[in-house]
Coordinates of C-alpha atoms and ligand atoms in Angstrom, one line a residue:
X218 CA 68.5 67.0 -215.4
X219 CA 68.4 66.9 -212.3
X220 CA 65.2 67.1 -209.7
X221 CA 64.1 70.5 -208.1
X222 CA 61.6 72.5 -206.3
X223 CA 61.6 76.3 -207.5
X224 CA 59.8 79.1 -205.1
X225 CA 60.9 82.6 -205.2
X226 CA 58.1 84.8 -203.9
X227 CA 60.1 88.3 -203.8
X228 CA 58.3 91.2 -206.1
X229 CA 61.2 92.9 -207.8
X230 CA 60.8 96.5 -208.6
X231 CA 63.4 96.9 -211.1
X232 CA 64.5 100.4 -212.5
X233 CA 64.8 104.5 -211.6
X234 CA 62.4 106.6 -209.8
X235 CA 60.2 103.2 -208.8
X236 CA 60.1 104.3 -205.1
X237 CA 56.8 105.9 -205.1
X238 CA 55.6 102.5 -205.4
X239 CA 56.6 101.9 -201.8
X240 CA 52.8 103.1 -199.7
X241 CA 51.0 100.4 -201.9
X242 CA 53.6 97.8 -201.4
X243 CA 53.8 98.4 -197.7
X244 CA 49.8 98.7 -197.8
X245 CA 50.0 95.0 -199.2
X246 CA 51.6 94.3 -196.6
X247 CA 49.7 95.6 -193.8
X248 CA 52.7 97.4 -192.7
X249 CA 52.0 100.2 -189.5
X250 CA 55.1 100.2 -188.3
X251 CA 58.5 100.4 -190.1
X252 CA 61.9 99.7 -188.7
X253 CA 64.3 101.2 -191.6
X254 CA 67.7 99.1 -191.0
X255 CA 70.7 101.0 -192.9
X256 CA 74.6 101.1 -192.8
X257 CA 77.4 103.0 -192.4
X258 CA 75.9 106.6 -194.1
X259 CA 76.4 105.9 -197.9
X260 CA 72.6 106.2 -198.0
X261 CA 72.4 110.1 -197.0
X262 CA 75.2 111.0 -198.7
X263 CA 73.8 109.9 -202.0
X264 CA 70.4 111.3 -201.4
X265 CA 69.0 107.9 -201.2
X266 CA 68.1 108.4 -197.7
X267 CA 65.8 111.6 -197.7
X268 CA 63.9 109.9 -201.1
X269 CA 63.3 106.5 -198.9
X270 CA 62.0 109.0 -195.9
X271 CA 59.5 111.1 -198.1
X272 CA 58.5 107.5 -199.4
X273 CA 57.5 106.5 -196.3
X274 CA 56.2 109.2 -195.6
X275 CA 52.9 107.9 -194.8
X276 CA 54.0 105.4 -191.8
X277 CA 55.3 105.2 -188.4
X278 CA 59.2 104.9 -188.8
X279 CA 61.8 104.1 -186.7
X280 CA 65.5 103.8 -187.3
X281 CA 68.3 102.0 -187.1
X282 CA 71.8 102.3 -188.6
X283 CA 75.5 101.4 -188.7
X284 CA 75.0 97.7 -190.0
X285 CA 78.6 97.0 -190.9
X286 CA 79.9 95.3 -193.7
X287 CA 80.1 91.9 -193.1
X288 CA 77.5 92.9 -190.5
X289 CA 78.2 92.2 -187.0
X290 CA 76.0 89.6 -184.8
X291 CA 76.6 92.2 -181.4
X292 CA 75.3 95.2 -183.6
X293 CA 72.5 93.2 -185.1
X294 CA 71.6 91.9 -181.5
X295 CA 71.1 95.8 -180.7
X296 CA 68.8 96.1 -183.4
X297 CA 66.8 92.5 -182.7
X298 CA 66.3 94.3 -179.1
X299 CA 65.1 97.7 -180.5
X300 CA 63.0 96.4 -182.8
X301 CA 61.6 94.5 -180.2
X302 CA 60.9 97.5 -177.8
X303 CA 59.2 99.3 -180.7
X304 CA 57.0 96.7 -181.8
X305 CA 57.5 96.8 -185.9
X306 CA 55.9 95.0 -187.7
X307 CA 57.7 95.3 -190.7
X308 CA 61.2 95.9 -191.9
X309 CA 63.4 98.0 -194.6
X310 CA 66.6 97.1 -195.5
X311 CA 68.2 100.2 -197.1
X312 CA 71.5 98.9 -198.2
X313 CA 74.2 96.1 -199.8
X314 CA 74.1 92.9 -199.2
X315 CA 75.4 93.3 -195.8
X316 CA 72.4 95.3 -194.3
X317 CA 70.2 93.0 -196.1
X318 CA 72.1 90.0 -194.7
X319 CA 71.2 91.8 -191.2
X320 CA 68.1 92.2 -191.8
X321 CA 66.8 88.6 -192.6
X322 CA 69.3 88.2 -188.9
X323 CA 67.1 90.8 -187.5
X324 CA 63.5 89.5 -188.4
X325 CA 63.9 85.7 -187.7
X326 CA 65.7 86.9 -184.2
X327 CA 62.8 89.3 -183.1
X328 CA 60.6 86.5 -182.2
X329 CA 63.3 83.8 -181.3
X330 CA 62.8 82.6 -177.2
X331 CA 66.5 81.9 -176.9
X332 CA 70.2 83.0 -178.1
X333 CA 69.6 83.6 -181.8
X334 CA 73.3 82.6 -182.0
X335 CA 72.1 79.1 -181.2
X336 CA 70.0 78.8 -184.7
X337 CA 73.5 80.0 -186.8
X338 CA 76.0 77.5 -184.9
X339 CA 73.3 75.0 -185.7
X340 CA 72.6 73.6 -182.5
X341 CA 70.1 70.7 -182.5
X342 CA 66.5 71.6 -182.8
X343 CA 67.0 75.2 -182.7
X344 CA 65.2 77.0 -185.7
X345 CA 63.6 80.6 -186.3
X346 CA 60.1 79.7 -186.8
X347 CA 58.9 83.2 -187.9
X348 CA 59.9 85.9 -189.2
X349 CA 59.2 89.2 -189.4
X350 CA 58.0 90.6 -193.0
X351 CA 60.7 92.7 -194.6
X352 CA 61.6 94.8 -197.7
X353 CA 64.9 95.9 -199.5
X354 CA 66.2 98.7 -201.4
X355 CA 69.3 97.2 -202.9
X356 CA 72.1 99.8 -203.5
X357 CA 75.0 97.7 -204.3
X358 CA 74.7 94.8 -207.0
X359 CA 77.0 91.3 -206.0
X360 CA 75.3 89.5 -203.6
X361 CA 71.6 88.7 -204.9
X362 CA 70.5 88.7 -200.9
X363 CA 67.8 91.1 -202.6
X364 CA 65.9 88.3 -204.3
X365 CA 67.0 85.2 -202.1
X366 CA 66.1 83.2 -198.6
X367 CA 69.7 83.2 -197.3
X368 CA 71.9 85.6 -194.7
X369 CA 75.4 85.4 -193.9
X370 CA 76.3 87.0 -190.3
X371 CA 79.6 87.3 -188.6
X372 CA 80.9 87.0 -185.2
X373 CA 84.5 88.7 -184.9
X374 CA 84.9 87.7 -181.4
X375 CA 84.7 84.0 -181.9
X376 CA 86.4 84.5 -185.6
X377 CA 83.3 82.8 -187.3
X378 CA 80.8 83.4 -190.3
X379 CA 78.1 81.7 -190.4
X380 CA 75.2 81.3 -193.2
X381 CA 71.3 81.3 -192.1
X382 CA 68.9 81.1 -194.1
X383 CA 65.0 79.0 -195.0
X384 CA 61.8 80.0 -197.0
X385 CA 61.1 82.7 -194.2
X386 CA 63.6 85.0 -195.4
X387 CA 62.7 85.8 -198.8
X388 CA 62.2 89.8 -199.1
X389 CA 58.4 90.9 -200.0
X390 CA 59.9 93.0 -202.2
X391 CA 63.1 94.8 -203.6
X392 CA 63.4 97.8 -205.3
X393 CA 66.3 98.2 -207.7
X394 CA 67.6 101.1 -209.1
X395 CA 70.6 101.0 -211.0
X396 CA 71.5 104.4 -210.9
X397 CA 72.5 103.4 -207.2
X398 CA 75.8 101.9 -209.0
X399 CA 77.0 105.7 -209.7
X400 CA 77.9 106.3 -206.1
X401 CA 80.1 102.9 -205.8
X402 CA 83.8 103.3 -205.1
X403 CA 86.0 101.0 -207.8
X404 CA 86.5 98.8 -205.0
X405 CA 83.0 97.9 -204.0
X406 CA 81.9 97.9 -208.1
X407 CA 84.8 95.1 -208.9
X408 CA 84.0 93.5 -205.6
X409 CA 80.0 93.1 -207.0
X410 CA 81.3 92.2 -210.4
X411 CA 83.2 89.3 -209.3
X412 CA 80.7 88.2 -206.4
X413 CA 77.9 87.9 -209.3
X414 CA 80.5 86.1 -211.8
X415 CA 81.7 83.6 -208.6
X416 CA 77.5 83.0 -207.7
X417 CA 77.3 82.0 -211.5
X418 CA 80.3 79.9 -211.1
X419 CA 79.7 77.9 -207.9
X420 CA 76.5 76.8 -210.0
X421 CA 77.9 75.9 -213.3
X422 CA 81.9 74.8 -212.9
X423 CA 80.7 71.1 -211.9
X424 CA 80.1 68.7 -214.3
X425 CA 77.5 68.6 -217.6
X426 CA 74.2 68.0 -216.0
X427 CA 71.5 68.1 -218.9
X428 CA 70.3 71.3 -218.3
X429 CA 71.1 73.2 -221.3
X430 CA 68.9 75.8 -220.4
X431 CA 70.5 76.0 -217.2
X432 CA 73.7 76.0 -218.5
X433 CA 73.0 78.7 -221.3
X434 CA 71.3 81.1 -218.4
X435 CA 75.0 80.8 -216.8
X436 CA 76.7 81.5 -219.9
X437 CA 74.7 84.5 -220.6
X438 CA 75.4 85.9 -217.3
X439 CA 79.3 85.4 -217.5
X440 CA 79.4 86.9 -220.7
X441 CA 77.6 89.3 -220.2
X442 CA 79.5 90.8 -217.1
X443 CA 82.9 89.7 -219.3
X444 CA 81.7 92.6 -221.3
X445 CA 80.5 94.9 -219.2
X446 CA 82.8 94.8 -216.4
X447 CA 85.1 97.6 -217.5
X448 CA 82.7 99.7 -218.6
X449 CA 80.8 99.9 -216.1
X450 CA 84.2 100.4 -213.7
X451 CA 84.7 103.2 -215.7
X452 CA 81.4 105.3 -216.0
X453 CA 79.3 103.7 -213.2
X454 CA 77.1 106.3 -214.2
X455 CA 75.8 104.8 -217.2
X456 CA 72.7 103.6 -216.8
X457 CA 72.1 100.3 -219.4
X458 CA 76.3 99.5 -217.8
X459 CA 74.5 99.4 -214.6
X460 CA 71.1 97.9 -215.1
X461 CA 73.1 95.1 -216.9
X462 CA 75.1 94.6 -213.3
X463 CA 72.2 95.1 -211.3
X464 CA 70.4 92.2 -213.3
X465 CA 72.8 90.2 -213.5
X466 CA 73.9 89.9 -209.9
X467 CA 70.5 89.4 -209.4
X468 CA 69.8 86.7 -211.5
X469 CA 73.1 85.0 -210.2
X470 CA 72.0 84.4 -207.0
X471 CA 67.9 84.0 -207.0
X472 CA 67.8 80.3 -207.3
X473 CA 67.1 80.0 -210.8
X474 CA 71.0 78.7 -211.7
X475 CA 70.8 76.1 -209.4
X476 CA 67.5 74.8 -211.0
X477 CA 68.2 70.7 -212.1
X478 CA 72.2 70.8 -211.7
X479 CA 74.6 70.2 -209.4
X480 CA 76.5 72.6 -207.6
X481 CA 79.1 73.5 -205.3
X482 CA 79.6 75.9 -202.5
X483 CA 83.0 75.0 -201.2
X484 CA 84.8 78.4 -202.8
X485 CA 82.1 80.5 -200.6
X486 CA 82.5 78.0 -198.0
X487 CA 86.9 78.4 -197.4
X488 CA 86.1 81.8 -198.7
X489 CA 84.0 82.7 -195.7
X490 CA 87.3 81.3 -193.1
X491 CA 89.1 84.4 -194.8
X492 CA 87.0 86.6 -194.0
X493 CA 86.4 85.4 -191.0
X494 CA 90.5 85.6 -190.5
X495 CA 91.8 88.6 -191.7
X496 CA 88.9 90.8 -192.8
X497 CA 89.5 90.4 -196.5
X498 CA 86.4 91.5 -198.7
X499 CA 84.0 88.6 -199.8
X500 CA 84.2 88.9 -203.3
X501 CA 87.9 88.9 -203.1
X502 CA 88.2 85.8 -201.0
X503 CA 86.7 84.1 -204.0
X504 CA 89.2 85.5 -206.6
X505 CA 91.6 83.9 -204.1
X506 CA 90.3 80.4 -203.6
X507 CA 88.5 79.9 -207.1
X508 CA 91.7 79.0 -209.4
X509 CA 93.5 77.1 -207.3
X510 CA 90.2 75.1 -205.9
X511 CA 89.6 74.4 -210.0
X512 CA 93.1 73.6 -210.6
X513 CA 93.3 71.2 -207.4
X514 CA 90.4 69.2 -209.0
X515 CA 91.0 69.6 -212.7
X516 CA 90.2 65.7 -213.0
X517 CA 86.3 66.2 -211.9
X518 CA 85.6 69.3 -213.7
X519 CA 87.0 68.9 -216.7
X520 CA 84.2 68.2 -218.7
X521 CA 83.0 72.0 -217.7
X522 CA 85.5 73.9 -218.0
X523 CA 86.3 72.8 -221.3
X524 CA 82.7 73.9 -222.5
X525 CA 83.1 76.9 -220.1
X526 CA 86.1 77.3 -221.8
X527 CA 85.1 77.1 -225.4
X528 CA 81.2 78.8 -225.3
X529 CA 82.7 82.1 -222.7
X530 CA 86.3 82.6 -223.6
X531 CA 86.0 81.0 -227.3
X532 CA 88.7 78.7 -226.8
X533 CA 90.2 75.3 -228.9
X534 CA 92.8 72.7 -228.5
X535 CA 93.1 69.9 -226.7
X536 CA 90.8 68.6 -223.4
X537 CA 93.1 69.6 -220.9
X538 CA 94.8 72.6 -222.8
X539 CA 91.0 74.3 -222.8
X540 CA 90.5 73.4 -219.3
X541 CA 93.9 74.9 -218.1
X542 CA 93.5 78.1 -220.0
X543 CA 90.0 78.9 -218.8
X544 CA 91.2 78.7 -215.1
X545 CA 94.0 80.7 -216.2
X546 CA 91.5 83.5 -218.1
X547 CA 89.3 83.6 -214.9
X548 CA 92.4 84.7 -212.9
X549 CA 93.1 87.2 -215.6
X550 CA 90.1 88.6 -215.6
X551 CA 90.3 89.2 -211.4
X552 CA 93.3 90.8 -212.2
X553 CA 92.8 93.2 -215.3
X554 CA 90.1 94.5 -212.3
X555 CA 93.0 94.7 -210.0
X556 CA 91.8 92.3 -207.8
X557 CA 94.8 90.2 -206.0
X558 CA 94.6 86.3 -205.9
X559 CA 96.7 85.2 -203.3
X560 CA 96.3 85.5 -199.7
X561 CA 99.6 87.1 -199.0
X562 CA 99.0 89.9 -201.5
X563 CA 96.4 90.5 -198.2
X564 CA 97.9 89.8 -194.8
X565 CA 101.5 89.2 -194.1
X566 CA 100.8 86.4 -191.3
X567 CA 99.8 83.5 -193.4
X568 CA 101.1 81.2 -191.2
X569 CA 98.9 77.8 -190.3
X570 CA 95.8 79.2 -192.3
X571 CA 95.2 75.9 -194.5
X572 CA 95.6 74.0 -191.5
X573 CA 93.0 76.2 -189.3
X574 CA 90.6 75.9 -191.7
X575 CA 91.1 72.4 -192.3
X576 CA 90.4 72.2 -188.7
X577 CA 87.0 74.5 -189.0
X578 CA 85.8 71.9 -191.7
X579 CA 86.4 68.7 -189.6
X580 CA 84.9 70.2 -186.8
X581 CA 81.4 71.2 -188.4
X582 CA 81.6 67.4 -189.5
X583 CA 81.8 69.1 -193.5
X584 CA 83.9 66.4 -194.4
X585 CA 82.4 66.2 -198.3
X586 CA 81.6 69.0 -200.2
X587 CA 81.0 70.1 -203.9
X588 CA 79.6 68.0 -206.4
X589 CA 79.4 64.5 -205.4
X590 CA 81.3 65.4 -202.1
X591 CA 84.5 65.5 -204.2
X592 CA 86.2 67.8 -201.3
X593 CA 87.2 66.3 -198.3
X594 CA 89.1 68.8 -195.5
X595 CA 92.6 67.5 -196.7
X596 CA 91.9 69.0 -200.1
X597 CA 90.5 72.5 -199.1
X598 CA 93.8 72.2 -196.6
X599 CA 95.7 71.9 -200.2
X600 CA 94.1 73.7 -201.9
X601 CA 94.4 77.4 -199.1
X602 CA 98.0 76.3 -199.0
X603 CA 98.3 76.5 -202.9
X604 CA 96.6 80.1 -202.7
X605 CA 98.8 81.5 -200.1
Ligands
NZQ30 O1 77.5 100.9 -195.0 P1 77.4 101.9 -196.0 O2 77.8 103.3 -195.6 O3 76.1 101.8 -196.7 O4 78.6 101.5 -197.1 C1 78.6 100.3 -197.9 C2 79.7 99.4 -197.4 O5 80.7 100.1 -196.8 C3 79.0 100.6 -199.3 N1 77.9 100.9 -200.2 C4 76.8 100.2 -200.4 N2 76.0 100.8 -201.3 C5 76.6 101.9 -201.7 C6 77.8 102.0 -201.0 N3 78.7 103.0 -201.1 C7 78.4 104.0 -202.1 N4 77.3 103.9 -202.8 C8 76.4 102.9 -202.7 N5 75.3 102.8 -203.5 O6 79.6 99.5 -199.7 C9 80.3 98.8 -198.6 C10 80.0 97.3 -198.8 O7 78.7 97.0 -198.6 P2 78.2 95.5 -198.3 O8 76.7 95.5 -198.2 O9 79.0 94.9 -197.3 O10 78.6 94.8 -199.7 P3 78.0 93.5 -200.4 O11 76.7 93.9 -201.1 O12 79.1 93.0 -201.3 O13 77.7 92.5 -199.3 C11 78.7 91.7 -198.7 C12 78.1 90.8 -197.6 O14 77.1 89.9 -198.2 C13 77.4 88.5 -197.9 C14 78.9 88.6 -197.8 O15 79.5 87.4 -197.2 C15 79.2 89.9 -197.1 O16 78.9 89.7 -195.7 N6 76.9 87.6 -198.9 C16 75.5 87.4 -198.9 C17 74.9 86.5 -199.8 C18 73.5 86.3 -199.8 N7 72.8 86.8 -198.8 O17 72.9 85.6 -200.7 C19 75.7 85.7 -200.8 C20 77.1 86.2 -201.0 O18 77.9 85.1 -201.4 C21 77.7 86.8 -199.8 O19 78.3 85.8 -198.9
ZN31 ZN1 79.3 85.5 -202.8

């Protein structure tokens, strides 16, 4: 087993009807005035929106939405400068993991002397150094940005998307209410399936590290949403379908997998180019580069996938047999969710995109990535021409 430091300081307020907890959590807080961040108007549809408003009934609020998806550093920049004007002092994010995302943006920026844009193209010695506190009410289950430190914030007109993140930008606290899930479109539901069951993946599909309680924890999770995942496409409304989501895409991505093993980020990473490129959702991005990224190093995570393999999809045969058929089930199961793996089922112009992004790597100087730096550019170049 590897070594590791575990902090997670973010009060989870797990299940329906929890929101009238909200004046003694901001209370705790020492919140007087609120900044509620949202996004594109899914909130007042649902309802969502006038519950939150009666909840904070009791404070000075001010608002801000139309935090895109895959949210936008020139609309977040509006809000880092309203926010400023009004003085908050604390924050709500009301939203996916995309307002959330703009949110942790949004508080380290508020207090940042220079171009916050500075701190996300990591320019030396540039760093937000505080943070203003902040809250979530998650209503979309993938990214697990509810219960984690990090932020991922894009900026269309130099084609990047860039990851931020530190101990600063845990939330206080998160509600969760599953029954959020009922008002997802299929496309957003399969999209949080798969982001929870890549999160798990990035943090397993390496090689046997010693944690078997580590490694069990993962397991659970992929079986679980293995079972789920239909069911819960099909009546969203059904509330144990949903918590089960909500949990799990939770627990994916609150730091606890990674706890003592080794893992690997480089799916996200090329993941995050595609988006970057042609818009493609995040989720799918990872149903794109995931097979072909296991098959291109088979060699190093063989070990894994063969118990992976055996202990989710209850396969036997031969070493290599097991391996091969559990990249092939996790493709099959993208698909029976009618999720497209190749990047031309997506864009037409494909052209050059394994060399760009072979280009992107080299020039952040991320010349080794995954476990043991097995990934060099050359091989993500191979491995984006393989999934075109
Ligand atoms: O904007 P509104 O109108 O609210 O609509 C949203 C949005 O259009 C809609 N939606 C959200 N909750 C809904 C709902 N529609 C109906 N009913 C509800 N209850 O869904 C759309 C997508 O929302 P978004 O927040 O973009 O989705 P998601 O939660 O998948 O977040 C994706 C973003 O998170 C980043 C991704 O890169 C992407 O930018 N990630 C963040 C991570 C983190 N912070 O740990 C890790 C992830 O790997 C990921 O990179
Ligand atoms: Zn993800």
């Amino acid at each position: 087993m590897l070594n590791f430091e575990y902090y997670n300081p973010t009060r989870i307020v797990f299940g329906k009807e929890q929101l009238g907890r909200m004046p003694e959590l901001l209370s705790d807080q020492n919140a007087k005035k609120i900044l509620l961040a949202f996004g594109g108007g899914s909130c007042k549809k649902s309802g969502l929106y006038d519950q939150v408003l009666i909840a904070l009934s009791g404070f000075e609020v001010v608002e801000f939405g139309g935090i895109e998806a895959n949210p936008e550093y020139d609309t977040l920049m509006k809000a880092v400068l309203f926010a400023r004007e009004k003085e908050v002092d604390f924050i709500i994010a009301l939203g996916g993991g995309s307002v959330i995302d703009g949110v942790k943006f949004i508080s380290g920026a508020i207090g940042y002397k220079g171009d916050p844009w500075e701190v996300l193209d990591r320019k030396e010695g540039c760093a937000f150094d505080n943070a203003v506190p902040f809250g979530t009410i998650l209503t979309l289950p993938a990214t697990g940005s509810e219960a984690n430190s990090g932020a991922v914030i894009s900026r269309k007109s130099l084609m990047e998307k860039r990851t931020m993140g530190g101990s600063l930008f845990f939330p206080k606290f998160s509600f969760c209410d599953p029954t959020q899930v009922s008002t997802l479109s299929k496309r957003q539901l399969v999209n949080g399936i798969v982001d929870a069951y890549m999160h798990t993946l990035e943090q397993y599909l390496t090689y046997p590290s010693g944690n078997w309680l580590q490694e069990r924890q993962a397991e659970g999770i992929l079986l679980t949403l293995l079972k789920i995942a239909k069911g819960v496409i099909k009546n969203p409304s059904d509330y144990e379908l949903a918590a089960n989501l909500m949990w799990c895409a939770t627990n994916a991505l609150n730091g606890l997998l990674r706890c003592g093993v080794p893992t690997d980020w480089t799916t996200h990473m090329i993941g995050h180019e595609l988006t970057a490129e042609y818009g493609i959702d995040h989720a799918r991005t990872l149903a794109i580069i995931a097979p072909r990224l296991y098959e291109e190093s088979l060699v190093e995570k063989q070990n894994k996938l063969v118990q992976y393999g055996e202990r989710v999809f209850g396969l036997n045969g031969t070493s290599l047999d097991i391996a091969n058929a559990a990249i092939a089930k996790t493709e099959l199961f993208f698909h029976s969710l009618d999720i497209d793996t190749r990047i031309s089922n997506y864009t037409k112009d494909t052209s050059g995109i394994e060399v760009r992004i072979r280009k992107v790597f080299e020039d952040r100087d991320w010349k080794t990535m995954g476990e043991g730096g097995i990934f060099t550019p050359k091989r993500v170049e191979r491995i984006v021409r393989s999934a075109i």
